[in-house]
Tab-separated table of C-alpha atoms and ligand atoms in Angstrom:
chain	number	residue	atom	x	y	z
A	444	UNK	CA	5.279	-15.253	-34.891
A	445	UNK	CA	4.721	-18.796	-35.806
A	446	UNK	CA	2.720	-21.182	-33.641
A	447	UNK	CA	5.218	-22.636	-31.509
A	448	UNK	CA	6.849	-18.761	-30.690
A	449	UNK	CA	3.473	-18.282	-30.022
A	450	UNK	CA	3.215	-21.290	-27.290
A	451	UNK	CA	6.450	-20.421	-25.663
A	452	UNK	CA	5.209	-16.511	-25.464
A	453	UNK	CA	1.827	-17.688	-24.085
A	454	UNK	CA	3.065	-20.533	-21.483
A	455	UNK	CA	4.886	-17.476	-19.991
A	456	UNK	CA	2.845	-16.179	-18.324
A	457	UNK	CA	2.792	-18.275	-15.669
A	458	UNK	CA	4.722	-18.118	-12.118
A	459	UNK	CA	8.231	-19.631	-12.171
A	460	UNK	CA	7.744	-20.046	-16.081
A	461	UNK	CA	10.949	-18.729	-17.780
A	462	UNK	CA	11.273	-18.612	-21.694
A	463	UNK	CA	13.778	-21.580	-20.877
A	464	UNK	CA	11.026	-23.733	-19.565
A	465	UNK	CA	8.215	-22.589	-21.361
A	466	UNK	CA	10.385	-23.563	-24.244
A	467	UNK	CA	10.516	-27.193	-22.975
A	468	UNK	CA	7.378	-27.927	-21.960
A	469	UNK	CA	5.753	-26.618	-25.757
A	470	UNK	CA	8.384	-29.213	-27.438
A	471	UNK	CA	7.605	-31.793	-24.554
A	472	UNK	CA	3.397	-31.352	-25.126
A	473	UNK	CA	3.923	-31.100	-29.201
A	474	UNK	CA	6.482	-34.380	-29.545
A	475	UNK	CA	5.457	-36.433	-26.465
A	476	UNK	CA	1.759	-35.938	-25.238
A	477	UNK	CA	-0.349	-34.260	-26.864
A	478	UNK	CA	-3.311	-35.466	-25.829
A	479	UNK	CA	-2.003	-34.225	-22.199
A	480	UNK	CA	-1.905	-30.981	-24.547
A	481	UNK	CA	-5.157	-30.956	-25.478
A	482	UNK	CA	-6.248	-31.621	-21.818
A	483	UNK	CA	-4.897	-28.784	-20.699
A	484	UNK	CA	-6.103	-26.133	-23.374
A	485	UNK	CA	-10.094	-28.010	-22.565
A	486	UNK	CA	-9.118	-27.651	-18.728
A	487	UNK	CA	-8.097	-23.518	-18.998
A	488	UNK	CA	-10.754	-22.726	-21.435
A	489	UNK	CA	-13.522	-24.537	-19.286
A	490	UNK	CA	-11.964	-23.444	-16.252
A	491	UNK	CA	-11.599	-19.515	-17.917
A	492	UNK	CA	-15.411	-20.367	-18.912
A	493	UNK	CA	-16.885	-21.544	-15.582
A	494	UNK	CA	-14.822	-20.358	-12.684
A	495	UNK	CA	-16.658	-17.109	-10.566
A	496	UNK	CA	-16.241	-15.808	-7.581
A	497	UNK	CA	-18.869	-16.972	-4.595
A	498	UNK	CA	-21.677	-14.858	-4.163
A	499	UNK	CA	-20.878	-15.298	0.246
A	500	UNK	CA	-17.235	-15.137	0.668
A	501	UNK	CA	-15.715	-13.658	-2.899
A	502	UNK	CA	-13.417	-17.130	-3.307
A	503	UNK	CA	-13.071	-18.401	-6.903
A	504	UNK	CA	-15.833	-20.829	-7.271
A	505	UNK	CA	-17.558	-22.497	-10.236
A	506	UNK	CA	-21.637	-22.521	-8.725
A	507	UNK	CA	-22.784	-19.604	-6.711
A	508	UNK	CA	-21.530	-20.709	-3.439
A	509	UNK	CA	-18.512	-22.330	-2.436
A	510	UNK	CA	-18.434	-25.560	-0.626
A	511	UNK	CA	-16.879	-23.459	2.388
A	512	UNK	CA	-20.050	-21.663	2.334
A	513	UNK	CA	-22.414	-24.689	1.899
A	514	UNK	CA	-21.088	-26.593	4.158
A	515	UNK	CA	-23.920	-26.460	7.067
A	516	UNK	CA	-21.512	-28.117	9.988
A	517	UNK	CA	-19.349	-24.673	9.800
A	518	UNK	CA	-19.596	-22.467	12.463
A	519	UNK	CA	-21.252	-19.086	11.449
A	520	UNK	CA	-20.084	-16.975	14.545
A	521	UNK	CA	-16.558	-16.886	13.103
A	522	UNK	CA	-15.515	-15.626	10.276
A	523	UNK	CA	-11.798	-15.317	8.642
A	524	UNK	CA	-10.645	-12.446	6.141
A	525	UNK	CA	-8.099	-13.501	3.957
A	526	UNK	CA	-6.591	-12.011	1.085
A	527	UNK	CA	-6.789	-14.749	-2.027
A	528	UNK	CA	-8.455	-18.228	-2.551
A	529	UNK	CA	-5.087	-19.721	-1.653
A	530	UNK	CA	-4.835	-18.849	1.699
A	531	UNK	CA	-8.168	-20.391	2.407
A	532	UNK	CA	-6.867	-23.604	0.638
A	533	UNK	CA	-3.677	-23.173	2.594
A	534	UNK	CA	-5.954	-22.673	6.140
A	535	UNK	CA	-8.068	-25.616	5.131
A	536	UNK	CA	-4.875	-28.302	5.051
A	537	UNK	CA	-4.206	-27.229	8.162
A	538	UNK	CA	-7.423	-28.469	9.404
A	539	UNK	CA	-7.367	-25.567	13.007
A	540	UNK	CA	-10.491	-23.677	11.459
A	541	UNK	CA	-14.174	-24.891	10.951
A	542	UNK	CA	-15.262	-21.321	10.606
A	543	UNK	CA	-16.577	-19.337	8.067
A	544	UNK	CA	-13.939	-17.081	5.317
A	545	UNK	CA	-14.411	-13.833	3.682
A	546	UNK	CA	-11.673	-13.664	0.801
A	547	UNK	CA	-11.083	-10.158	-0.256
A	548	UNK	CA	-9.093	-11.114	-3.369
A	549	UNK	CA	-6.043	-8.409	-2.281
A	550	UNK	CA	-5.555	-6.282	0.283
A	551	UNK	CA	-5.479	-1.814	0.477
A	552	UNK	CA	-3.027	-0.395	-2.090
A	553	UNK	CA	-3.601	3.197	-2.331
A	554	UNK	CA	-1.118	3.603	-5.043
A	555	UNK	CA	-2.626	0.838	-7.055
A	556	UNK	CA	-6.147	2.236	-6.632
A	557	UNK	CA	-7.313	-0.639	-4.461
A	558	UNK	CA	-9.745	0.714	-1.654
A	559	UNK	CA	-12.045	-0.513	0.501
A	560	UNK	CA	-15.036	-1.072	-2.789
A	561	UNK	CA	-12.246	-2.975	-4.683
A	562	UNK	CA	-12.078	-5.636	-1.398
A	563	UNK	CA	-15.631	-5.922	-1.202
A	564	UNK	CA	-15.765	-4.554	2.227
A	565	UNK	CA	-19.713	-3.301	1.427
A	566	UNK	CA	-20.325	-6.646	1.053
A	567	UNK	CA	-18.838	-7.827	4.328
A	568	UNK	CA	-20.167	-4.552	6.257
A	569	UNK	CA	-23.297	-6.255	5.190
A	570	UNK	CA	-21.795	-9.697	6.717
A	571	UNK	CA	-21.469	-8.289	9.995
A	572	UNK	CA	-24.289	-6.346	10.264
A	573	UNK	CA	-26.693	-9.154	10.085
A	574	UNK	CA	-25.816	-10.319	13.799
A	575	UNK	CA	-24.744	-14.226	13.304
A	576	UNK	CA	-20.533	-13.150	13.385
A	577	UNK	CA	-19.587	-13.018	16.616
A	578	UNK	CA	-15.550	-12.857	15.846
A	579	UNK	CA	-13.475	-11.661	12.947
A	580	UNK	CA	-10.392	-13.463	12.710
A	581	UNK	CA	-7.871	-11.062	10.607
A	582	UNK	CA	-5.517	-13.498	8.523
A	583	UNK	CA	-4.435	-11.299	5.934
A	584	UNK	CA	-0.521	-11.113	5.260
A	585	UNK	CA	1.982	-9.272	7.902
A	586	UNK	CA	3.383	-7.207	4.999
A	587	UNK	CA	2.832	-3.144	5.795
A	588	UNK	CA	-0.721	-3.607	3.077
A	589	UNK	CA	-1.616	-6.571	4.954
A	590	UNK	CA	-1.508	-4.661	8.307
A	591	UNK	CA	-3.598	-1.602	6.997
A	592	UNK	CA	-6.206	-3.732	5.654
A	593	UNK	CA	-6.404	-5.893	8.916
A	594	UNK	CA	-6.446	-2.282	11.001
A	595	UNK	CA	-9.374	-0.911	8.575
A	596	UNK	CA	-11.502	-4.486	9.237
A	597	UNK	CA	-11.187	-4.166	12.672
A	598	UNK	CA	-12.887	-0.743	13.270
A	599	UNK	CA	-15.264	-2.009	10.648
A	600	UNK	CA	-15.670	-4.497	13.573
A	601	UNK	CA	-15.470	-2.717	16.644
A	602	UNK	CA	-18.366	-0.427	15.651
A	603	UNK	CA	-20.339	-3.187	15.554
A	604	UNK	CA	-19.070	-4.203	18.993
A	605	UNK	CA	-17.954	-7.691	17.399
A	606	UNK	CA	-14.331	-9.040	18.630
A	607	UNK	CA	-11.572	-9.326	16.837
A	608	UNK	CA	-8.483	-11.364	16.606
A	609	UNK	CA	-5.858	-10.938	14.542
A	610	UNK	CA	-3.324	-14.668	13.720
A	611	UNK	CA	0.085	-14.105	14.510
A	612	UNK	CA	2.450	-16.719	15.894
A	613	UNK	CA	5.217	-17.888	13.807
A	614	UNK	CA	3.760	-16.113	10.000
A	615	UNK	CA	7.329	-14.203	9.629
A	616	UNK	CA	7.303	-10.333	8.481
A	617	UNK	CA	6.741	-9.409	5.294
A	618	UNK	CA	5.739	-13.304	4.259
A	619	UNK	CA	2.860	-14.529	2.349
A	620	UNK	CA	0.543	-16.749	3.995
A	621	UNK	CA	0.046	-19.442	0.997
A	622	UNK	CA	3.878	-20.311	0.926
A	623	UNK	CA	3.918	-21.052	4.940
A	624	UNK	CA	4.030	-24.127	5.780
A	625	UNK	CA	0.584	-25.444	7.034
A	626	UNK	CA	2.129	-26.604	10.984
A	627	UNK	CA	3.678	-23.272	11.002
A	628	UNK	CA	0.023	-21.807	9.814
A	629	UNK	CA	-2.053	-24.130	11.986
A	630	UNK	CA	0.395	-22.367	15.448
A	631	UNK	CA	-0.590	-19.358	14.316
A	632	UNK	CA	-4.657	-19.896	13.713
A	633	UNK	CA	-4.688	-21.303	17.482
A	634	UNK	CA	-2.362	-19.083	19.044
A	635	UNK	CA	-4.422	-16.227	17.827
A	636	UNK	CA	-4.397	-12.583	19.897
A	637	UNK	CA	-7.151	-10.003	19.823
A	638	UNK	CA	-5.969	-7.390	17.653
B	67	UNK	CA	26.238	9.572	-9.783
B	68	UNK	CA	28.236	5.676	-9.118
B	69	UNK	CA	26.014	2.958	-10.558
B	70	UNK	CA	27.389	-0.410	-9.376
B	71	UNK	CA	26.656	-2.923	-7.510
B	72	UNK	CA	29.552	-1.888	-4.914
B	73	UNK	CA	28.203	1.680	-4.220
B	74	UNK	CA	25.197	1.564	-1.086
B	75	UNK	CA	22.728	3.407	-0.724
B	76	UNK	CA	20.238	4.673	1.883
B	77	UNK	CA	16.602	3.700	0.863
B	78	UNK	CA	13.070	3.832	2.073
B	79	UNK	CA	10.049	1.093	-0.521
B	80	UNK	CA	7.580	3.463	-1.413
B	81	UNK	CA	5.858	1.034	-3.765
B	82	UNK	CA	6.483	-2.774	-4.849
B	83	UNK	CA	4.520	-3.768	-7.876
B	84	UNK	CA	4.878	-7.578	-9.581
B	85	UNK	CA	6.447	-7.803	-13.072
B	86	UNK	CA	6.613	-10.239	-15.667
B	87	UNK	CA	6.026	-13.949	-13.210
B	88	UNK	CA	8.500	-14.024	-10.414
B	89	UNK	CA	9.961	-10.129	-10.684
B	90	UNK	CA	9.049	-6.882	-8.795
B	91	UNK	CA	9.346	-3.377	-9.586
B	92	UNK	CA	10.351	-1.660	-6.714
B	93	UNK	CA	9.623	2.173	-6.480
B	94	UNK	CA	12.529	3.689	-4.200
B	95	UNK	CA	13.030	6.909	-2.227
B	96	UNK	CA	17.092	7.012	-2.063
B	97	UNK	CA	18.874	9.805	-0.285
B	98	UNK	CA	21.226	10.633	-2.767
B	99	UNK	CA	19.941	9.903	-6.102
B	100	UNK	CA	15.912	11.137	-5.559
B	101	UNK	CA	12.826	8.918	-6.569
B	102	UNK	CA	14.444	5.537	-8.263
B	103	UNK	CA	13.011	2.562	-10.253
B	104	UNK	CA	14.807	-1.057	-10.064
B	105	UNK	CA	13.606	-4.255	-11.025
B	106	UNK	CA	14.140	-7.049	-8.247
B	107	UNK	CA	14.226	-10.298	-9.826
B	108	UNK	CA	12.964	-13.379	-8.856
B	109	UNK	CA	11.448	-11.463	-5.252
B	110	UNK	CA	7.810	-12.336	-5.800
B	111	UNK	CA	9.099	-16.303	-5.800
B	112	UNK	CA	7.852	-18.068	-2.628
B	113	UNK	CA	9.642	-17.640	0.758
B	114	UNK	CA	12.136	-14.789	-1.146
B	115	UNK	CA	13.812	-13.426	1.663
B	116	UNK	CA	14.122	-9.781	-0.615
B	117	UNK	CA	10.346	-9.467	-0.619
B	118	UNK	CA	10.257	-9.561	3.184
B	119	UNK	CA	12.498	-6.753	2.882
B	120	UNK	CA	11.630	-4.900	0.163
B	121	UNK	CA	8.357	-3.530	2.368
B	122	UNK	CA	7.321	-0.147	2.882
B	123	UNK	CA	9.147	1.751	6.256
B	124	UNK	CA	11.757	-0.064	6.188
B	125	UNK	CA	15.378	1.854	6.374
B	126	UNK	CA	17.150	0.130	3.596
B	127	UNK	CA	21.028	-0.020	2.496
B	128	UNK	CA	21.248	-1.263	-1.008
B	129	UNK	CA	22.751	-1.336	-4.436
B	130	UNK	CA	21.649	-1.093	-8.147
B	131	UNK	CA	23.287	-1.151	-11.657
B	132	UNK	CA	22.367	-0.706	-15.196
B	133	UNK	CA	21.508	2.606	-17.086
B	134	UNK	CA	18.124	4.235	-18.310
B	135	UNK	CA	14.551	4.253	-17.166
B	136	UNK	CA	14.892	1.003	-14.627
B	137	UNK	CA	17.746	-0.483	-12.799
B	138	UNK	CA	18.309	-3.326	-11.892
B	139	UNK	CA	18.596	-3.984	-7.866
B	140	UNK	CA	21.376	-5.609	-6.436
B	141	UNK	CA	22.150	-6.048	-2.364
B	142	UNK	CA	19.682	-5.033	-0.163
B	143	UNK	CA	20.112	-4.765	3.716
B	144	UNK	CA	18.290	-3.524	6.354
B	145	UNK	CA	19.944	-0.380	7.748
B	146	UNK	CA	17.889	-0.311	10.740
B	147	UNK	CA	14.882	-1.737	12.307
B	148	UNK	CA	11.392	-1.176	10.129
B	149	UNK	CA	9.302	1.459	11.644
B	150	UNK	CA	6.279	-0.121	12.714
B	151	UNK	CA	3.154	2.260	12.204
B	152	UNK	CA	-0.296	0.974	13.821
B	153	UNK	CA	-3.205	0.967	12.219
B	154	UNK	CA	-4.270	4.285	11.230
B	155	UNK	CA	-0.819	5.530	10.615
B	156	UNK	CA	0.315	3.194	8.621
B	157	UNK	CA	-2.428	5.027	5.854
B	158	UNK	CA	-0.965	7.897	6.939
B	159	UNK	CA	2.609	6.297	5.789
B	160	UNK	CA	1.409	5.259	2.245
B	161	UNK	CA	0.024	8.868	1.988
B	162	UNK	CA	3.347	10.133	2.533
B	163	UNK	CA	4.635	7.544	0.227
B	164	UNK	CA	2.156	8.222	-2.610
B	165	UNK	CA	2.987	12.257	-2.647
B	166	UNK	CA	6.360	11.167	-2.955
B	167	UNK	CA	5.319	9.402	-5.848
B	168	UNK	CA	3.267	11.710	-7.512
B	169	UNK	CA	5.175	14.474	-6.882
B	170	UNK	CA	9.013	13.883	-7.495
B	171	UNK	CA	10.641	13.449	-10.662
B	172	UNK	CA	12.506	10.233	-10.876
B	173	UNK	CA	16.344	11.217	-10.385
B	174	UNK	CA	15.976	14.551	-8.735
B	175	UNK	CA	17.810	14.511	-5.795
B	176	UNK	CA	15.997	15.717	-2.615
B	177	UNK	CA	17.952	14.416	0.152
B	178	UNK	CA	16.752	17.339	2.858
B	179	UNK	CA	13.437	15.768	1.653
B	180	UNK	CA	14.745	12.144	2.603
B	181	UNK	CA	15.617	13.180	6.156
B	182	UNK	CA	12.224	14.826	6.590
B	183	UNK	CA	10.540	11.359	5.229
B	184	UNK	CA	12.495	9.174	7.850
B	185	UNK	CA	11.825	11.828	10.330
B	186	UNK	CA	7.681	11.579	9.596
B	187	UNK	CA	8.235	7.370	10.096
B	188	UNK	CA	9.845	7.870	13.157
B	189	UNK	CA	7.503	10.092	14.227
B	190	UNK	CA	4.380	8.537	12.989
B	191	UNK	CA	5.763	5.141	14.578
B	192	UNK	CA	6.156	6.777	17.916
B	193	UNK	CA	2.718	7.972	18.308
B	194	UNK	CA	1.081	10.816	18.976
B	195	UNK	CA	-1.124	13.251	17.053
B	196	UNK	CA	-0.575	12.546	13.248
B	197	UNK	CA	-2.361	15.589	11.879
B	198	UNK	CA	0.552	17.886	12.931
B	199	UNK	CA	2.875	15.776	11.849
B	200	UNK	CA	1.399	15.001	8.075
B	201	UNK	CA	0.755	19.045	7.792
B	202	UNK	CA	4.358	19.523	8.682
B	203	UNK	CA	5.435	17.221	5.773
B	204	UNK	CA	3.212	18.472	3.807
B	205	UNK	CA	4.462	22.491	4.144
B	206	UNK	CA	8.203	20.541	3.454
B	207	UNK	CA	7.472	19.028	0.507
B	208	UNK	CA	5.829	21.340	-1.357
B	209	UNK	CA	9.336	24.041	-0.440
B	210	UNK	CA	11.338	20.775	-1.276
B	211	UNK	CA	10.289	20.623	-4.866
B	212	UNK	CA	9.707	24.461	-5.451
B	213	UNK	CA	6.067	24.560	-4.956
B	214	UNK	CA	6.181	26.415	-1.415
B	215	UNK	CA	4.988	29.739	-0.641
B	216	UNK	CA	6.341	32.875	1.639
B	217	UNK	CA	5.068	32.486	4.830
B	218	UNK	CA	6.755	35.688	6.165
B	219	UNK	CA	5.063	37.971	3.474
B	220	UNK	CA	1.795	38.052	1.815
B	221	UNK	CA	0.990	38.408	-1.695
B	222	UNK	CA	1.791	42.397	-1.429
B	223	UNK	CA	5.064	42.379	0.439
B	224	UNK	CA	3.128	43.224	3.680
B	225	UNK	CA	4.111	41.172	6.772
B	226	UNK	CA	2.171	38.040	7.760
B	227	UNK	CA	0.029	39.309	10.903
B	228	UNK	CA	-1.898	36.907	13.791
B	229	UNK	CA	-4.697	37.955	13.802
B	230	UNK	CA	-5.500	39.348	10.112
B	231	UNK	CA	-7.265	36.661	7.513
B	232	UNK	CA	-5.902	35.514	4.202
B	233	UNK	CA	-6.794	33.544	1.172
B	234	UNK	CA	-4.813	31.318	-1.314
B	235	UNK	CA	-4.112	31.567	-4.404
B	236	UNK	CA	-2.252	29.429	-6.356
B	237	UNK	CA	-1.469	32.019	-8.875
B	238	UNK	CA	-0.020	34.488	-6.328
B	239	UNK	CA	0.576	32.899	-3.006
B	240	UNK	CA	-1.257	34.200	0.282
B	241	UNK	CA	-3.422	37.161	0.005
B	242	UNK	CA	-4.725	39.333	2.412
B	243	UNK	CA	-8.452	38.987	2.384
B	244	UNK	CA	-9.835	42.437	2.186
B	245	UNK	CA	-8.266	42.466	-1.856
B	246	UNK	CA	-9.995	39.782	-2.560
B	247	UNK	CA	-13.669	38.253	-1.282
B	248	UNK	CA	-14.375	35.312	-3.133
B	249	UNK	CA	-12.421	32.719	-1.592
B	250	UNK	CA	-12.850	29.134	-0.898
B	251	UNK	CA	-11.900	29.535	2.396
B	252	UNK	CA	-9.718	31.864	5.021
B	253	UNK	CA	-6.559	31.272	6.741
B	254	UNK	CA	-5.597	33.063	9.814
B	255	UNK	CA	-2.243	34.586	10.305
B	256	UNK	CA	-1.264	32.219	13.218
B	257	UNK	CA	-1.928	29.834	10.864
B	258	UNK	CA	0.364	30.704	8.338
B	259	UNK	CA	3.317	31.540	11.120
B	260	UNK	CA	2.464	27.998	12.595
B	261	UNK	CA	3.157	26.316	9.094
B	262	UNK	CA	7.233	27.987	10.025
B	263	UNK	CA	7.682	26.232	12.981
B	264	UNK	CA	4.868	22.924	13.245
B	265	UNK	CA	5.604	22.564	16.259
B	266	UNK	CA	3.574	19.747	18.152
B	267	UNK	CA	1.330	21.673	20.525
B	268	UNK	CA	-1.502	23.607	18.726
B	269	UNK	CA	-4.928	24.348	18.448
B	270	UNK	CA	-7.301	21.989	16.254
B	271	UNK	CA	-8.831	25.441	15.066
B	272	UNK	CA	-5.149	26.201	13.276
B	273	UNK	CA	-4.379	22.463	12.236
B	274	UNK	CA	-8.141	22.561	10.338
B	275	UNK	CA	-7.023	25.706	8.405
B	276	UNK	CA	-3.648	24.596	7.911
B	277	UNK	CA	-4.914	20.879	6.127
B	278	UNK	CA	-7.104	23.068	3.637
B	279	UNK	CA	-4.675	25.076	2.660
B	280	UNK	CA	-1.981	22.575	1.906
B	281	UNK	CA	-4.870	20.366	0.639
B	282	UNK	CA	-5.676	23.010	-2.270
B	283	UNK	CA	-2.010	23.981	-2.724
B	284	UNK	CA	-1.491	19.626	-3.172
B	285	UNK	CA	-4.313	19.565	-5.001
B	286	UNK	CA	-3.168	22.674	-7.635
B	287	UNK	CA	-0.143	21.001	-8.221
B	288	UNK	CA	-1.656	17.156	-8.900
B	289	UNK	CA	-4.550	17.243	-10.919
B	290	UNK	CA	-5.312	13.400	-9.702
B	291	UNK	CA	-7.253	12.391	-7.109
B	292	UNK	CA	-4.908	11.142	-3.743
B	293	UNK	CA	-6.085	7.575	-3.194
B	294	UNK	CA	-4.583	7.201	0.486
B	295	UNK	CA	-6.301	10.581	1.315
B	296	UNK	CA	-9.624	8.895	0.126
B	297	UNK	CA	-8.885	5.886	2.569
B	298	UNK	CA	-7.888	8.328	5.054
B	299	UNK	CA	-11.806	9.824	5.043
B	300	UNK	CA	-13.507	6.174	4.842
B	301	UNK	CA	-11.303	5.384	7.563
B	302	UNK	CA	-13.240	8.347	9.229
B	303	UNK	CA	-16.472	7.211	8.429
B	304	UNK	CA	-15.955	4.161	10.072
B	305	UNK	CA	-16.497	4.798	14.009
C	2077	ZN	ZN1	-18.008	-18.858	-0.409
């Protein structure tokens, strides 16, 4: 495979990218910019490098907390459970939640081999034993995963005696929260029902 | 069987997984063609309307073409309503859906099986005790796909009685338990004439034996370790 096959192949792998437009943007970066080229391989390779997961809340994060988690004006009696880094980007442009987040980077697959370990849960069990969370908001997807997860979470909850809500107004069935739209998303943080 | 994109047919997701960057492939349970395999392009793209449909408990109407290991979808519509199971039983729903997947060959054609399966959703969504329903399911599938055992006769052609205990065995079906004294565990008779009819209303002393026997007979038959059932026990642990 020569170099530029080997471009195409690798540019690929990203969402939306067909070997159409990977094909366009290698012959774009290699005739027209490739110092924006060169940008972009330091930017994934640093990125690849430097880029954890918070030590608090699981998000992607490059120092051991997030600046959700730093942030000292938050309020520590709430905390949200969603399932990736986007949706807490997502929640955050829709400025409705000052809260804390727990991200557990996917939701319960049993036929993919993703339990309760693979989300973390130990680590939030841990979360909401120490006594500060006072409500769980449940903001993982409505898809049939999404559900189970939010169901499991909540008796996780309720045997600590610590309320639960669950958003629901206007996220449509079966969507994914990081492609709603954030007035849609803000509705649904504020129009929130115990669950 | 009709592969093309005019021929429908009834459906239920029993597992979505993402391929190459915008593509799914979608793990069906079809009445008339078995356990099938279609790729769904372009359904993991933002705000697809397919992936909103292509969800577990769901009863689905829907067309595929192409030959060999995958197809490739075509229409999909919702045939009815999706069943809605809360909480717990919704794990009890992906259990169902991952011994489909475990156990059925893709293209064997079960559609007794597929009846039972949209029965068990209804059911499950409905409420009510699941554990009757699941062992029910359970005693179906494993007939279903050839793996069932006499429940009118034991071992040595004697009649199943009440109140007389019995083992498993894999190897040679139910046997009465004075031939042999090492077993794992003992089944009463009721037990085993339960298993014929399942019907709602029984004693938690009968649906305890029953789970243990259709757990080992599962169990003989997949030598892998059922994920949902896992879940199932954490969820247990929980309260
Ligand atoms: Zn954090």
């Amino acid at each position: 495979m020569s170099l530029i096959e080997e471009l195409i192949e690798a540019l690929r792998c990203l969402p939306g990218v067909g070997p159409k437009s990977a094909q366009r943007m290698t012959y774009h970066l290699l005739e027209r910019d490739r110092e924006g080229g060169r940008r972009i391989a330091h930017g994934i390779t640093e990125a690849i490098e430097h880029v954890g997961n918070c030590r608090s809340c699981r998000t992607l994060s490059e120092s051991e907390l997030c600046p959700q988690c730093i942030d000292t004006r938050r309020d520590d009696s709430l905390l949200c459970i969603v399932e990736s880094p986007m949706d807490v980007l997502a929640l955050e442009q829709s400025a409705s939640y000052r809260g804390r987040y727990f991200v557990l980077m996917g939701h319960l697959s049993p036929l993919d081999g993703i339990g309760p370990q693979e989300l973390g849960l130990d680590l939030l069990e841990k979360r909401l034993d120490n006594g500060v969370v006072e409500e769980v908001i449940l903001a993982t997807n409505p898809t049939v995963e999404g559900e189970a997860t939010a169901h499991f979470i909540s008796e996780m909850a309720h045997a600590r005696a610590i309320r639960t809500t669950r958003i629901a107004h206007g996220v449509p069935l079966g969507g994914e929260l990081e492609y709603v739209d954030s007035g849609t998303l803000g509705h649904a943080m504020t129009g929130r029902q115990d669950y | 069987m009709r592969n093309n994109r005019d021929h429908f047919h009834n459906a239920f997701v029993l597992h979505v997984r993402p391929f190459r960057n915008s593509s799914q492939i979608v793990e069906l349970f079809t009445e008339d063609a078995g356990r099938v395999g279609v790729v769904a392009r372009g359904a993991s793209r933002g705000k697809s309307p397919l992936s909103a449909l292509l969800q577990p408990f769901t009863p689905l109407q829907l067309s595929w073409s192409g030959r060999g290991e995958l197809h490739t979808l075509g229409r999909v519509e919702m045939r009815e309503m999706a069943y809605r199971l809360p909480g717990r039983r919704s794990i009890c729903g992906l259990y169902a859906n991952e011994l489909l997947m475990r156990l059925l060959h893709r293209g064997d054609s079960h559609s007794e099986l597929f009846r039972l399966y949209h029965k068990l959703l209804q059911e499950l969504s409905e409420g009510g005790d699941e554990a009757p329903l699941l062992r029910s399911f359970e005693v179906r599938l494993l007939e279903e796909i050839g793996f069932g055992f006499d429940l009118q006769l034991d071992c040595s052609g004697l009649p199943i009685l009440p109140e007389q205990h019995y083992g498993y065995n894999p190897e040679q079906g139910i046997v009465p338990l004075a031939e042999n004294g090492a077993q794992q565990f003992t089944v009463m008779g009721k037990t085993l004439q339960w298993l014929r009819s399942t019907e709602l209303d029984v004693e938690r002393q009968i649906l305890r034996e029953a789970k243990q026997l259709l757990r080992t007979a599962i169990d003989y038959h997949l030598p892998v370790e059922l994920e949902s059932r896992k879940l199932i026990a954490q969820y247990g642990a929980l309260s």
